[in-house]
CSV table of C-alpha atoms in Angstrom, one decimal:
chain,number,residue,atom,x,y,z
A,1,MET,CA,-183.7,-45.1,25.2
A,2,ARG,CA,-180.9,-42.6,24.6
A,3,VAL,CA,-181.2,-39.2,26.0
A,4,THR,CA,-180.0,-36.3,23.8
A,5,PRO,CA,-176.6,-35.4,25.4
A,6,TYR,CA,-175.8,-31.8,26.4
A,7,TYR,CA,-172.2,-32.3,25.2
A,8,GLN,CA,-171.0,-33.0,21.7
A,9,PRO,CA,-167.7,-35.0,21.8
A,10,ARG,CA,-164.9,-33.5,19.7
A,11,ARG,CA,-162.6,-36.6,19.2
A,12,ILE,CA,-164.0,-39.3,21.5
A,13,ARG,CA,-167.0,-40.9,19.9
A,14,THR,CA,-166.4,-44.3,21.3
A,15,LEU,CA,-164.7,-45.0,24.7
A,16,LEU,CA,-163.3,-48.4,25.7
A,17,VAL,CA,-163.2,-48.9,29.5
A,18,ALA,CA,-160.1,-51.0,30.2
A,19,ASN,CA,-161.3,-52.1,33.7
A,20,ARG,CA,-164.0,-53.9,35.6
A,21,GLY,CA,-166.1,-53.6,38.7
A,22,GLU,CA,-167.5,-50.4,40.1
A,23,ILE,CA,-165.0,-48.1,38.4
A,24,ALA,CA,-166.0,-49.5,35.0
A,25,VAL,CA,-169.6,-48.8,35.8
A,26,ARG,CA,-168.7,-45.3,37.0
A,27,ILE,CA,-166.8,-44.4,33.8
A,28,ILE,CA,-169.5,-45.9,31.5
A,29,ARG,CA,-172.2,-43.7,33.2
A,30,ALA,CA,-170.1,-40.5,32.9
A,31,ALA,CA,-169.2,-41.2,29.3
A,32,ARG,CA,-172.8,-41.8,28.3
A,33,GLU,CA,-173.8,-38.6,29.9
A,34,LEU,CA,-171.3,-36.9,27.6
A,35,GLY,CA,-172.8,-38.6,24.5
A,36,MET,CA,-169.9,-41.1,24.1
A,37,ARG,CA,-170.6,-44.6,23.0
A,38,THR,CA,-169.1,-47.1,25.5
A,39,VAL,CA,-167.4,-50.4,25.2
A,40,ALA,CA,-166.8,-52.7,28.1
A,41,VAL,CA,-164.1,-55.5,28.2
A,42,TYR,CA,-164.6,-58.6,30.3
A,43,SER,CA,-162.9,-61.8,31.3
A,44,ASP,CA,-164.4,-65.3,31.6
A,45,ALA,CA,-165.2,-64.4,35.2
A,46,ASP,CA,-167.1,-61.2,34.3
A,47,ARG,CA,-169.5,-62.2,31.5
A,48,ASP,CA,-172.5,-61.1,33.4
A,49,ALA,CA,-170.9,-58.1,35.1
A,50,LEU,CA,-173.0,-54.9,35.5
A,51,ALA,CA,-170.5,-53.0,33.3
A,52,VAL,CA,-171.0,-55.5,30.5
A,53,GLN,CA,-174.8,-55.0,30.8
A,54,LEU,CA,-174.6,-51.2,30.8
A,55,ALA,CA,-172.1,-50.6,28.0
A,56,ASP,CA,-173.3,-50.2,24.4
A,57,SER,CA,-171.1,-53.2,23.5
A,58,ALA,CA,-168.7,-55.5,25.2
A,59,VAL,CA,-165.6,-57.5,24.1
A,60,HIS,CA,-164.3,-60.7,25.7
A,61,ILE,CA,-160.5,-60.3,26.3
A,62,GLY,CA,-159.5,-63.6,27.9
A,63,PRO,CA,-159.5,-66.0,30.9
A,64,ALA,CA,-160.4,-65.0,34.5
A,65,HIS,CA,-156.8,-64.4,35.7
A,66,ALA,CA,-156.0,-60.7,35.2
A,67,THR,CA,-152.6,-61.4,33.7
A,68,ARG,CA,-154.4,-63.0,30.7
A,69,SER,CA,-157.2,-60.5,30.4
A,70,TYR,CA,-157.2,-57.1,32.1
A,71,LEU,CA,-153.4,-56.9,32.2
A,72,ASP,CA,-153.0,-58.1,28.6
A,73,ILE,CA,-152.1,-55.0,26.7
A,74,GLY,CA,-152.4,-56.7,23.3
A,75,ALA,CA,-155.9,-58.0,24.1
A,76,VAL,CA,-157.1,-54.6,25.3
A,77,LEU,CA,-155.7,-52.9,22.2
A,78,ALA,CA,-157.3,-55.5,19.9
A,79,ALA,CA,-160.6,-54.9,21.6
A,80,ALA,CA,-160.3,-51.2,21.0
A,81,ARG,CA,-159.4,-51.7,17.4
A,82,ASP,CA,-162.2,-54.2,16.8
A,83,SER,CA,-164.9,-52.1,18.5
A,84,GLY,CA,-163.9,-48.9,16.7
A,85,ALA,CA,-162.9,-47.1,19.9
A,86,ASP,CA,-161.3,-43.7,19.7
A,87,ALA,CA,-160.0,-43.6,23.3
A,88,ILE,CA,-159.3,-45.9,26.3
A,89,HIS,CA,-160.0,-45.0,30.0
A,90,PRO,CA,-157.9,-47.2,32.3
A,91,GLY,CA,-159.8,-46.6,35.5
A,92,TYR,CA,-157.7,-47.4,38.6
A,93,GLY,CA,-155.5,-50.5,39.2
A,94,PHE,CA,-154.6,-52.9,36.4
A,95,LEU,CA,-153.0,-50.8,33.6
A,96,ALA,CA,-153.9,-47.4,34.9
A,97,GLU,CA,-150.4,-46.3,35.8
A,98,ASN,CA,-148.5,-48.4,33.3
A,99,ALA,CA,-146.5,-46.1,31.2
A,100,GLY,CA,-145.9,-48.8,28.6
A,101,PHE,CA,-149.6,-49.2,28.2
A,102,ALA,CA,-150.2,-45.4,27.9
A,103,GLN,CA,-147.5,-45.3,25.2
A,104,ALA,CA,-149.0,-48.3,23.4
A,105,VAL,CA,-152.4,-46.6,23.3
A,106,ALA,CA,-150.9,-43.5,21.8
A,107,ASP,CA,-148.8,-45.5,19.3
A,108,ALA,CA,-152.0,-47.2,18.2
A,109,GLY,CA,-153.5,-43.8,17.3
A,110,LEU,CA,-155.9,-43.8,20.3
A,111,ILE,CA,-156.5,-41.3,23.1
A,112,PHE,CA,-155.3,-42.4,26.6
A,113,VAL,CA,-157.6,-40.8,29.2
A,114,GLY,CA,-154.9,-39.6,31.6
A,115,PRO,CA,-151.4,-38.1,31.5
A,116,ASP,CA,-149.0,-39.2,28.8
A,117,ALA,CA,-146.5,-42.0,29.3
A,118,GLN,CA,-143.6,-39.7,30.2
A,119,THR,CA,-145.6,-38.1,33.0
A,120,ILE,CA,-146.7,-41.5,34.3
A,121,ARG,CA,-143.2,-42.7,34.2
A,122,SER,CA,-141.7,-39.7,36.0
A,123,MET,CA,-144.4,-39.3,38.6
A,124,GLY,CA,-145.3,-42.9,39.0
A,125,ASP,CA,-141.8,-43.7,40.0
A,126,LYS,CA,-141.8,-42.7,43.7
A,127,ALA,CA,-138.2,-41.8,43.8
A,128,ALA,CA,-138.4,-39.6,40.7
A,129,ALA,CA,-141.5,-38.0,42.0
A,130,ARG,CA,-139.7,-37.0,45.2
A,131,ALA,CA,-137.1,-35.3,43.1
A,132,SER,CA,-139.7,-33.4,41.1
A,133,ALA,CA,-141.4,-32.3,44.4
A,134,GLN,CA,-138.1,-31.1,45.8
A,135,ALA,CA,-137.4,-29.2,42.5
A,136,ALA,CA,-140.8,-27.5,42.9
A,137,GLY,CA,-140.1,-26.5,46.5
A,138,VAL,CA,-142.5,-29.0,47.9
A,139,PRO,CA,-141.4,-30.6,51.2
A,140,THR,CA,-140.7,-34.4,51.2
A,141,VAL,CA,-140.1,-36.9,54.0
A,142,PRO,CA,-136.4,-37.1,54.8
A,143,GLY,CA,-135.1,-40.1,52.8
A,144,SER,CA,-132.8,-41.4,50.1
A,145,GLU,CA,-132.5,-39.2,47.1
A,146,GLY,CA,-133.4,-42.0,44.8
A,147,VAL,CA,-133.4,-45.8,44.5
A,148,VAL,CA,-130.8,-47.5,46.7
A,149,ALA,CA,-128.5,-49.6,44.6
A,150,SER,CA,-127.3,-51.9,47.3
A,151,LEU,CA,-127.6,-52.9,51.0
A,152,ASP,CA,-124.4,-51.0,51.8
A,153,GLU,CA,-125.9,-47.8,50.2
A,154,ALA,CA,-129.1,-48.4,52.2
A,155,LEU,CA,-127.2,-48.6,55.4
A,156,SER,CA,-125.3,-45.5,54.6
A,157,HIS,CA,-128.5,-43.5,53.9
A,158,ALA,CA,-130.2,-45.0,57.0
A,159,ALA,CA,-127.3,-43.7,59.2
A,160,GLN,CA,-128.1,-40.2,57.9
A,161,ILE,CA,-132.0,-40.4,57.9
A,162,GLY,CA,-132.3,-42.1,61.3
A,163,TYR,CA,-134.5,-45.0,62.5
A,164,PRO,CA,-137.3,-46.0,62.3
A,165,LEU,CA,-137.6,-45.9,58.5
A,166,MET,CA,-139.6,-47.3,55.7
A,167,ILE,CA,-138.4,-49.3,52.7
A,168,LYS,CA,-140.7,-48.5,49.8
A,169,ALA,CA,-141.0,-49.8,46.2
A,170,ALA,CA,-140.1,-47.1,43.7
A,171,ALA,CA,-142.7,-48.4,41.3
A,172,GLY,CA,-145.2,-49.3,44.1
A,173,GLY,CA,-148.7,-48.4,45.1
A,174,GLY,CA,-151.6,-49.7,47.1
A,175,GLY,CA,-149.5,-50.3,50.1
A,176,ARG,CA,-147.5,-53.1,48.6
A,177,GLY,CA,-143.7,-53.4,48.6
A,178,ILE,CA,-143.4,-51.5,52.0
A,179,ARG,CA,-141.4,-52.6,55.0
A,180,VAL,CA,-140.5,-50.9,58.3
A,181,ALA,CA,-137.2,-51.2,60.0
A,182,VAL,CA,-136.5,-49.9,63.5
A,183,ASP,CA,-132.8,-50.7,63.5
A,184,GLU,CA,-129.9,-51.8,61.3
A,185,ALA,CA,-130.6,-55.5,61.9
A,186,GLN,CA,-134.2,-55.2,60.6
A,187,LEU,CA,-133.0,-53.1,57.7
A,188,ARG,CA,-130.6,-55.8,56.6
A,189,GLU,CA,-133.5,-58.3,56.7
A,190,ALA,CA,-136.1,-56.0,55.1
A,191,ILE,CA,-134.2,-54.7,52.1
A,192,PRO,CA,-134.1,-58.1,50.1
A,193,LEU,CA,-137.7,-58.9,51.2
A,194,ALA,CA,-139.0,-55.5,50.0
A,195,GLN,CA,-137.1,-55.9,46.7
A,196,ALA,CA,-138.6,-59.3,46.2
A,197,GLU,CA,-142.1,-58.0,46.9
A,198,ALA,CA,-141.6,-55.1,44.5
A,199,ARG,CA,-140.3,-57.3,41.8
A,200,ALA,CA,-143.2,-59.7,42.1
A,201,ALA,CA,-145.9,-57.0,42.3
A,202,PHE,CA,-144.5,-54.4,39.8
A,203,GLY,CA,-141.7,-56.1,37.8
A,204,ASP,CA,-139.3,-53.6,39.2
A,205,ASP,CA,-137.2,-54.3,42.4
A,206,GLY,CA,-136.1,-50.7,43.0
A,207,VAL,CA,-136.6,-49.4,46.5
A,208,TYR,CA,-135.9,-46.2,48.4
A,209,LEU,CA,-135.9,-45.1,52.0
A,210,GLU,CA,-138.1,-42.7,54.0
A,211,ARG,CA,-138.2,-41.6,57.6
A,212,TYR,CA,-141.1,-43.5,59.3
A,213,LEU,CA,-143.6,-41.3,61.0
A,214,PRO,CA,-145.7,-43.7,63.1
A,215,ARG,CA,-148.4,-41.3,64.2
A,216,ALA,CA,-148.7,-39.3,60.9
A,217,ARG,CA,-151.9,-38.7,59.1
A,218,HIS,CA,-152.3,-39.7,55.4
A,219,ILE,CA,-153.8,-36.7,53.5
A,220,GLU,CA,-154.1,-36.3,49.7
A,221,VAL,CA,-155.0,-33.5,47.4
A,222,GLN,CA,-157.1,-34.0,44.3
A,223,VAL,CA,-156.0,-32.1,41.2
A,224,LEU,CA,-157.1,-31.6,37.6
A,225,GLY,CA,-154.9,-30.3,34.8
A,226,ASP,CA,-154.9,-29.8,31.1
A,227,GLY,CA,-151.1,-29.7,30.6
A,228,GLU,CA,-150.8,-26.0,30.9
A,229,ARG,CA,-153.0,-25.0,33.9
A,230,ALA,CA,-154.2,-26.9,36.9
A,231,VAL,CA,-156.6,-26.6,39.8
A,232,HIS,CA,-156.9,-28.4,43.1
A,233,LEU,CA,-160.2,-29.7,44.6
A,234,PHE,CA,-159.1,-29.6,48.3
A,235,GLU,CA,-158.0,-32.6,50.3
A,236,ARG,CA,-159.1,-36.0,51.6
A,237,GLU,CA,-158.2,-37.7,54.8
A,238,CYS,CA,-157.2,-41.4,54.3
A,239,SER,CA,-155.5,-42.3,57.6
A,240,LEU,CA,-157.8,-45.2,58.5
A,241,GLN,CA,-156.0,-48.0,56.9
A,242,ARG,CA,-155.6,-51.8,57.3
A,243,ARG,CA,-152.3,-53.2,56.2
A,244,ARG,CA,-151.7,-49.8,54.5
A,245,GLN,CA,-154.9,-50.2,52.5
A,246,LYS,CA,-157.4,-47.4,52.8
A,247,ILE,CA,-160.9,-48.4,54.0
A,248,PHE,CA,-162.5,-45.2,55.3
A,249,GLU,CA,-161.9,-41.8,53.8
A,250,GLU,CA,-163.3,-38.3,54.5
A,251,ALA,CA,-163.2,-34.8,53.0
A,252,PRO,CA,-162.1,-32.4,54.2
A,253,SER,CA,-159.6,-33.6,56.8
A,254,PRO,CA,-160.6,-32.9,60.3
A,255,ALA,CA,-157.0,-32.2,61.3
A,256,LEU,CA,-156.2,-29.2,59.1
A,257,SER,CA,-156.6,-25.5,59.9
A,258,PRO,CA,-157.7,-23.3,57.0
A,259,ALA,CA,-154.1,-21.9,56.8
A,260,ARG,CA,-152.5,-25.3,56.7
A,261,ARG,CA,-155.1,-26.5,54.1
A,262,GLN,CA,-154.3,-23.6,51.9
A,263,ALA,CA,-150.5,-24.2,52.2
A,264,LEU,CA,-151.0,-27.9,51.4
A,265,CYS,CA,-153.2,-27.4,48.4
A,266,GLU,CA,-151.0,-24.7,47.0
A,267,SER,CA,-148.0,-27.0,47.2
A,268,ALA,CA,-149.9,-29.7,45.3
A,269,LEU,CA,-150.9,-27.2,42.7
A,270,ARG,CA,-147.3,-26.0,42.3
A,271,LEU,CA,-146.0,-29.5,41.8
A,272,THR,CA,-148.9,-30.4,39.4
A,273,GLU,CA,-148.2,-27.4,37.1
A,274,SER,CA,-144.5,-27.9,37.3
A,275,VAL,CA,-144.8,-31.3,35.5
A,276,GLY,CA,-147.4,-30.1,33.0
A,277,TYR,CA,-149.9,-32.6,34.3
A,278,ARG,CA,-152.9,-33.5,32.2
A,279,GLY,CA,-156.0,-35.3,33.6
A,280,ALA,CA,-157.1,-36.2,37.1
A,281,GLY,CA,-154.4,-37.0,39.7
A,282,THR,CA,-153.8,-37.2,43.4
A,283,LEU,CA,-150.8,-36.0,45.4
A,284,GLU,CA,-150.4,-37.9,48.7
A,285,TYR,CA,-148.8,-36.4,51.8
A,286,LEU,CA,-148.0,-37.4,55.3
A,287,TYR,CA,-149.1,-34.8,57.9
A,288,ASP,CA,-147.1,-34.7,61.2
A,289,GLU,CA,-149.9,-33.2,63.3
A,290,ALA,CA,-147.6,-32.7,66.4
A,291,ASN,CA,-145.3,-30.4,64.4
A,292,ASP,CA,-147.9,-29.1,62.0
A,293,ALA,CA,-145.7,-30.2,59.1
A,294,PHE,CA,-146.7,-31.9,55.8
A,295,TYR,CA,-144.5,-34.0,53.5
A,296,PHE,CA,-145.2,-35.1,49.9
A,297,ILE,CA,-144.8,-38.9,49.4
A,298,GLU,CA,-146.1,-39.8,46.0
A,299,MET,CA,-148.5,-39.0,43.1
A,300,ASN,CA,-151.2,-41.3,41.7
A,301,THR,CA,-151.5,-40.5,38.0
A,302,ARG,CA,-155.1,-41.7,37.7
A,303,ILE,CA,-158.6,-41.4,39.2
A,304,GLN,CA,-158.7,-42.6,42.9
A,305,VAL,CA,-161.1,-45.1,44.5
A,306,GLU,CA,-162.1,-42.4,46.9
A,307,HIS,CA,-162.8,-39.6,44.3
A,308,PRO,CA,-166.6,-39.5,45.1
A,309,ILE,CA,-166.1,-37.7,48.4
A,310,THR,CA,-164.3,-34.9,46.6
A,311,GLU,CA,-167.2,-34.8,44.1
A,312,ALA,CA,-169.6,-34.6,47.1
A,313,ILE,CA,-167.9,-31.5,48.7
A,314,THR,CA,-167.3,-29.6,45.4
A,315,GLY,CA,-170.2,-30.6,43.2
A,316,ILE,CA,-167.7,-31.4,40.4
A,317,ASP,CA,-167.9,-34.7,38.4
A,318,LEU,CA,-164.2,-35.7,38.2
A,319,VAL,CA,-164.7,-38.4,35.6
A,320,ARG,CA,-166.6,-36.2,33.3
A,321,GLU,CA,-163.9,-33.5,33.6
A,322,MET,CA,-161.1,-35.9,32.8
A,323,LEU,CA,-163.1,-37.2,29.8
A,324,ARG,CA,-163.5,-33.6,28.6
A,325,ILE,CA,-159.8,-32.9,29.0
A,326,ALA,CA,-159.0,-36.0,27.0
A,327,ASP,CA,-161.5,-35.0,24.4
A,328,GLY,CA,-159.4,-31.9,23.7
A,329,GLU,CA,-161.1,-29.3,25.9
A,330,PRO,CA,-159.0,-26.9,28.0
A,331,LEU,CA,-159.6,-27.0,31.7
A,332,ARG,CA,-163.0,-25.3,32.3
A,333,LEU,CA,-162.5,-24.7,36.0
A,334,ARG,CA,-161.0,-21.7,37.7
A,335,GLN,CA,-159.6,-22.1,41.2
A,336,ALA,CA,-161.8,-19.3,42.5
A,337,ASP,CA,-164.9,-21.1,41.3
A,338,ILE,CA,-164.2,-24.3,43.3
A,339,VAL,CA,-165.9,-24.0,46.7
A,340,MET,CA,-165.8,-26.6,49.4
A,341,ARG,CA,-169.2,-27.2,51.0
A,342,GLY,CA,-170.0,-29.6,53.9
A,343,ALA,CA,-168.4,-32.9,54.7
A,344,ALA,CA,-168.3,-36.3,53.0
A,345,ILE,CA,-167.3,-39.8,54.1
A,346,GLU,CA,-166.7,-43.0,52.1
A,347,CYS,CA,-166.7,-46.6,53.4
A,348,ARG,CA,-165.2,-49.4,51.3
A,349,LEU,CA,-167.4,-52.4,51.7
A,350,ASN,CA,-165.4,-55.6,50.8
A,351,ALA,CA,-166.4,-59.2,50.5
A,352,GLU,CA,-164.2,-60.2,53.4
A,353,ASP,CA,-164.9,-61.9,56.7
A,354,PRO,CA,-163.6,-59.9,59.7
A,355,ALA,CA,-164.2,-62.9,61.9
A,356,ARG,CA,-161.7,-65.0,59.8
A,357,LYS,CA,-158.9,-62.4,59.7
A,358,PHE,CA,-160.6,-60.7,56.7
A,359,ALA,CA,-160.4,-63.8,54.5
A,360,PRO,CA,-161.9,-63.0,51.0
A,361,GLY,CA,-165.4,-64.4,50.5
A,362,PRO,CA,-166.1,-64.9,46.8
A,363,GLY,CA,-169.5,-66.2,45.9
A,364,THR,CA,-173.0,-65.3,44.6
A,365,VAL,CA,-174.8,-62.3,46.1
A,366,ALA,CA,-178.2,-63.8,47.0
A,367,HIS,CA,-179.7,-60.5,48.2
A,368,VAL,CA,-178.6,-56.9,48.5
A,369,ARG,CA,-180.3,-53.9,50.1
A,370,TRP,CA,-178.8,-50.5,49.4
A,371,PRO,CA,-179.4,-47.4,51.6
A,372,ALA,CA,-181.1,-44.3,50.2
A,373,GLY,CA,-182.2,-40.9,51.1
A,374,PRO,CA,-180.6,-37.4,50.9
A,375,GLY,CA,-176.9,-37.3,50.7
A,376,VAL,CA,-176.4,-41.0,50.2
A,377,ARG,CA,-174.6,-42.5,47.2
A,378,ILE,CA,-173.6,-46.1,46.3
A,379,ASP,CA,-170.9,-46.9,43.7
A,380,SER,CA,-171.1,-50.6,43.1
A,381,MET,CA,-171.3,-53.4,40.4
A,382,VAL,CA,-173.2,-55.7,42.8
A,383,TYR,CA,-176.8,-56.8,42.2
A,384,ALA,CA,-178.8,-59.8,43.5
A,385,GLY,CA,-177.5,-62.8,41.6
A,386,SER,CA,-174.2,-61.3,40.7
A,387,VAL,CA,-171.0,-63.2,41.2
A,388,VAL,CA,-168.1,-62.0,43.2
A,389,PRO,CA,-165.1,-63.8,41.6
A,390,PRO,CA,-162.1,-64.9,43.6
A,391,TYR,CA,-159.6,-63.5,41.1
A,392,TYR,CA,-159.8,-59.8,41.7
A,393,ASP,CA,-160.1,-57.1,44.5
A,394,SER,CA,-162.9,-58.0,46.9
A,395,LEU,CA,-164.5,-54.5,46.8
A,396,LEU,CA,-168.3,-54.9,46.7
A,397,ALA,CA,-169.3,-51.2,47.0
A,398,LYS,CA,-168.4,-47.8,48.1
A,399,LEU,CA,-170.9,-46.1,50.4
A,400,ILE,CA,-170.6,-42.3,50.2
A,401,VAL,CA,-172.5,-39.9,52.4
A,402,TRP,CA,-172.6,-36.1,52.5
A,403,ASP,CA,-174.0,-33.6,55.0
A,404,GLU,CA,-173.6,-30.0,55.9
A,405,ASP,CA,-171.0,-30.7,58.5
A,406,ARG,CA,-168.9,-33.7,59.8
A,407,ALA,CA,-171.2,-34.6,62.7
A,408,GLY,CA,-174.2,-34.8,60.3
A,409,ALA,CA,-172.2,-36.9,57.9
A,410,LEU,CA,-171.2,-39.4,60.6
A,411,ALA,CA,-174.9,-39.7,61.7
A,412,ARG,CA,-176.0,-40.1,58.1
A,413,LEU,CA,-173.3,-42.8,57.6
A,414,ALA,CA,-174.4,-44.7,60.7
A,415,ARG,CA,-178.0,-44.7,59.4
A,416,ALA,CA,-177.0,-45.8,55.9
A,417,LEU,CA,-174.8,-48.6,57.2
A,418,ASP,CA,-177.7,-49.9,59.3
A,419,GLU,CA,-179.9,-50.0,56.2
A,420,THR,CA,-177.3,-51.9,54.1
A,421,ARG,CA,-177.6,-55.7,53.7
A,422,PHE,CA,-175.6,-58.4,51.9
A,423,GLU,CA,-176.6,-62.0,51.7
A,424,GLY,CA,-174.6,-64.8,50.1
A,425,VAL,CA,-171.1,-63.3,50.7
A,426,PRO,CA,-169.4,-62.0,53.8
A,427,SER,CA,-168.8,-58.2,54.1
A,428,THR,CA,-167.0,-55.7,56.3
A,429,LEU,CA,-170.3,-53.9,57.3
A,430,ALA,CA,-169.7,-54.8,60.9
A,431,LEU,CA,-166.3,-53.2,60.9
A,432,HIS,CA,-167.6,-49.9,59.5
A,433,ARG,CA,-170.6,-49.9,61.9
A,434,ALA,CA,-168.1,-50.2,64.8
A,435,LEU,CA,-165.8,-47.6,63.4
A,436,VAL,CA,-168.4,-45.0,62.9
A,437,ALA,CA,-169.4,-45.4,66.6
A,438,ASP,CA,-165.8,-45.1,67.9
A,439,PRO,CA,-165.1,-42.0,70.0
A,440,GLY,CA,-161.7,-41.5,68.3
A,441,VAL,CA,-163.2,-41.6,64.8
A,442,ALA,CA,-166.1,-39.4,65.9
A,443,ALA,CA,-163.6,-36.8,67.2
A,444,GLY,CA,-161.4,-37.1,64.1
A,445,ASP,CA,-158.5,-38.0,66.3
A,446,TYR,CA,-156.7,-40.8,64.5
A,447,HIS,CA,-153.6,-41.6,62.4
A,448,THR,CA,-152.2,-44.2,60.0
A,449,ASN,CA,-151.6,-46.8,62.7
A,450,TYR,CA,-154.9,-46.2,64.6
A,451,LEU,CA,-157.0,-48.8,62.9
A,452,GLU,CA,-154.5,-51.7,63.3
A,453,THR,CA,-154.4,-51.1,67.1
A,454,TRP,CA,-158.2,-50.5,67.2
A,455,MET,CA,-158.9,-53.9,65.5
A,456,GLN,CA,-156.6,-55.8,67.8
A,457,GLN,CA,-158.5,-54.5,70.7
A,458,ARG,CA,-161.9,-55.2,69.2
A,459,GLU,CA,-161.3,-58.4,67.2
A,460,ALA,CA,-164.0,-60.3,68.9
A,461,ASP,CA,-166.6,-57.7,68.0
A,462,LEU,CA,-166.0,-57.7,64.3
């Protein structure tokens, strides 16, 4: 049964979702609410995926391995052409920040739901994004002014920046292609390793240097723009990371004063508008709490995994808004109308076994029980009988809770985690149950290296 939509699409009648898993499900649901027909794509491993079941139609695009399916630009474009799609939403990961893909979509006469190829290219390149931030008057972490061309150049920059420092992939993301050097000897060793990692992960071995702030907090600002005007939707705290992968996020950050929050968000807005940004994006910062200073580090030119907590505290559906913008609508939101209310937390529940050093655990989900009640949301593609394949990210679900304040949200999260059950595959439920009971987390007193130390001390309990 189709419900009569409240929105009449202008240009996007049929949307192809060039992704899989929970984000594909999320986009399909938002698009259908806007009256758009949806097309899922799937690999051999995802024939029975929830996104395939929910979409109006589905197109097979190749074998299980992502390089021959979800990363195959030709196969995705052929699926769009054959299904009569007007637009493509890339989700996150895979081709979401691939400027060549965005350009190929435009060249095929289709709408890319996101910024144009030039914006992805300029803001997706971390070194170029630093230059754009500096031009907009946004502070950046002390570092090289671009990609370092040689080891000698890196050593010269390092002498000026000071140790410890980070070697980061210019085309990177997701915590990959990053190395830390505490002295010249480690830098000499780390540069070629970081270049090799960057080349393997992104097809680009460019790296740049940044001062390493070991006790910094990772805070990001959500923005929406229509190419002419932009708004921010406040910030998210993402400092609880394992191997530089976010696993627990909250909004707003417990570390920021109202004045510092305003300064941070205004800097993000300034940079967003300076590049004529169109769509949903996230500007990531390091916050040096000891000195009350923040530094821009990169921009993600796509929807983020953790976007639901921003939706929870603002009441704004980010995926629907980015679809409206792609459909040709000017930005509907005014900054004065965006109000932050309450606190929200997201846990990423992965099919990993903490007792086996977080080894992935693909398999068939025999049984699942989701939590419910006020302020509880589950974003997932998992159902009893669904298969978690070994070829992709191990994310099973995102558990999101909201309450009137942070203490209430933590209590609600503890209750929701206790209600959640997975059978047939391992999960990181135990990790999150322990985290939510940790005094440091409860006090909001943590940083980007907190979780690694915390896990070493509690390895036997996870």
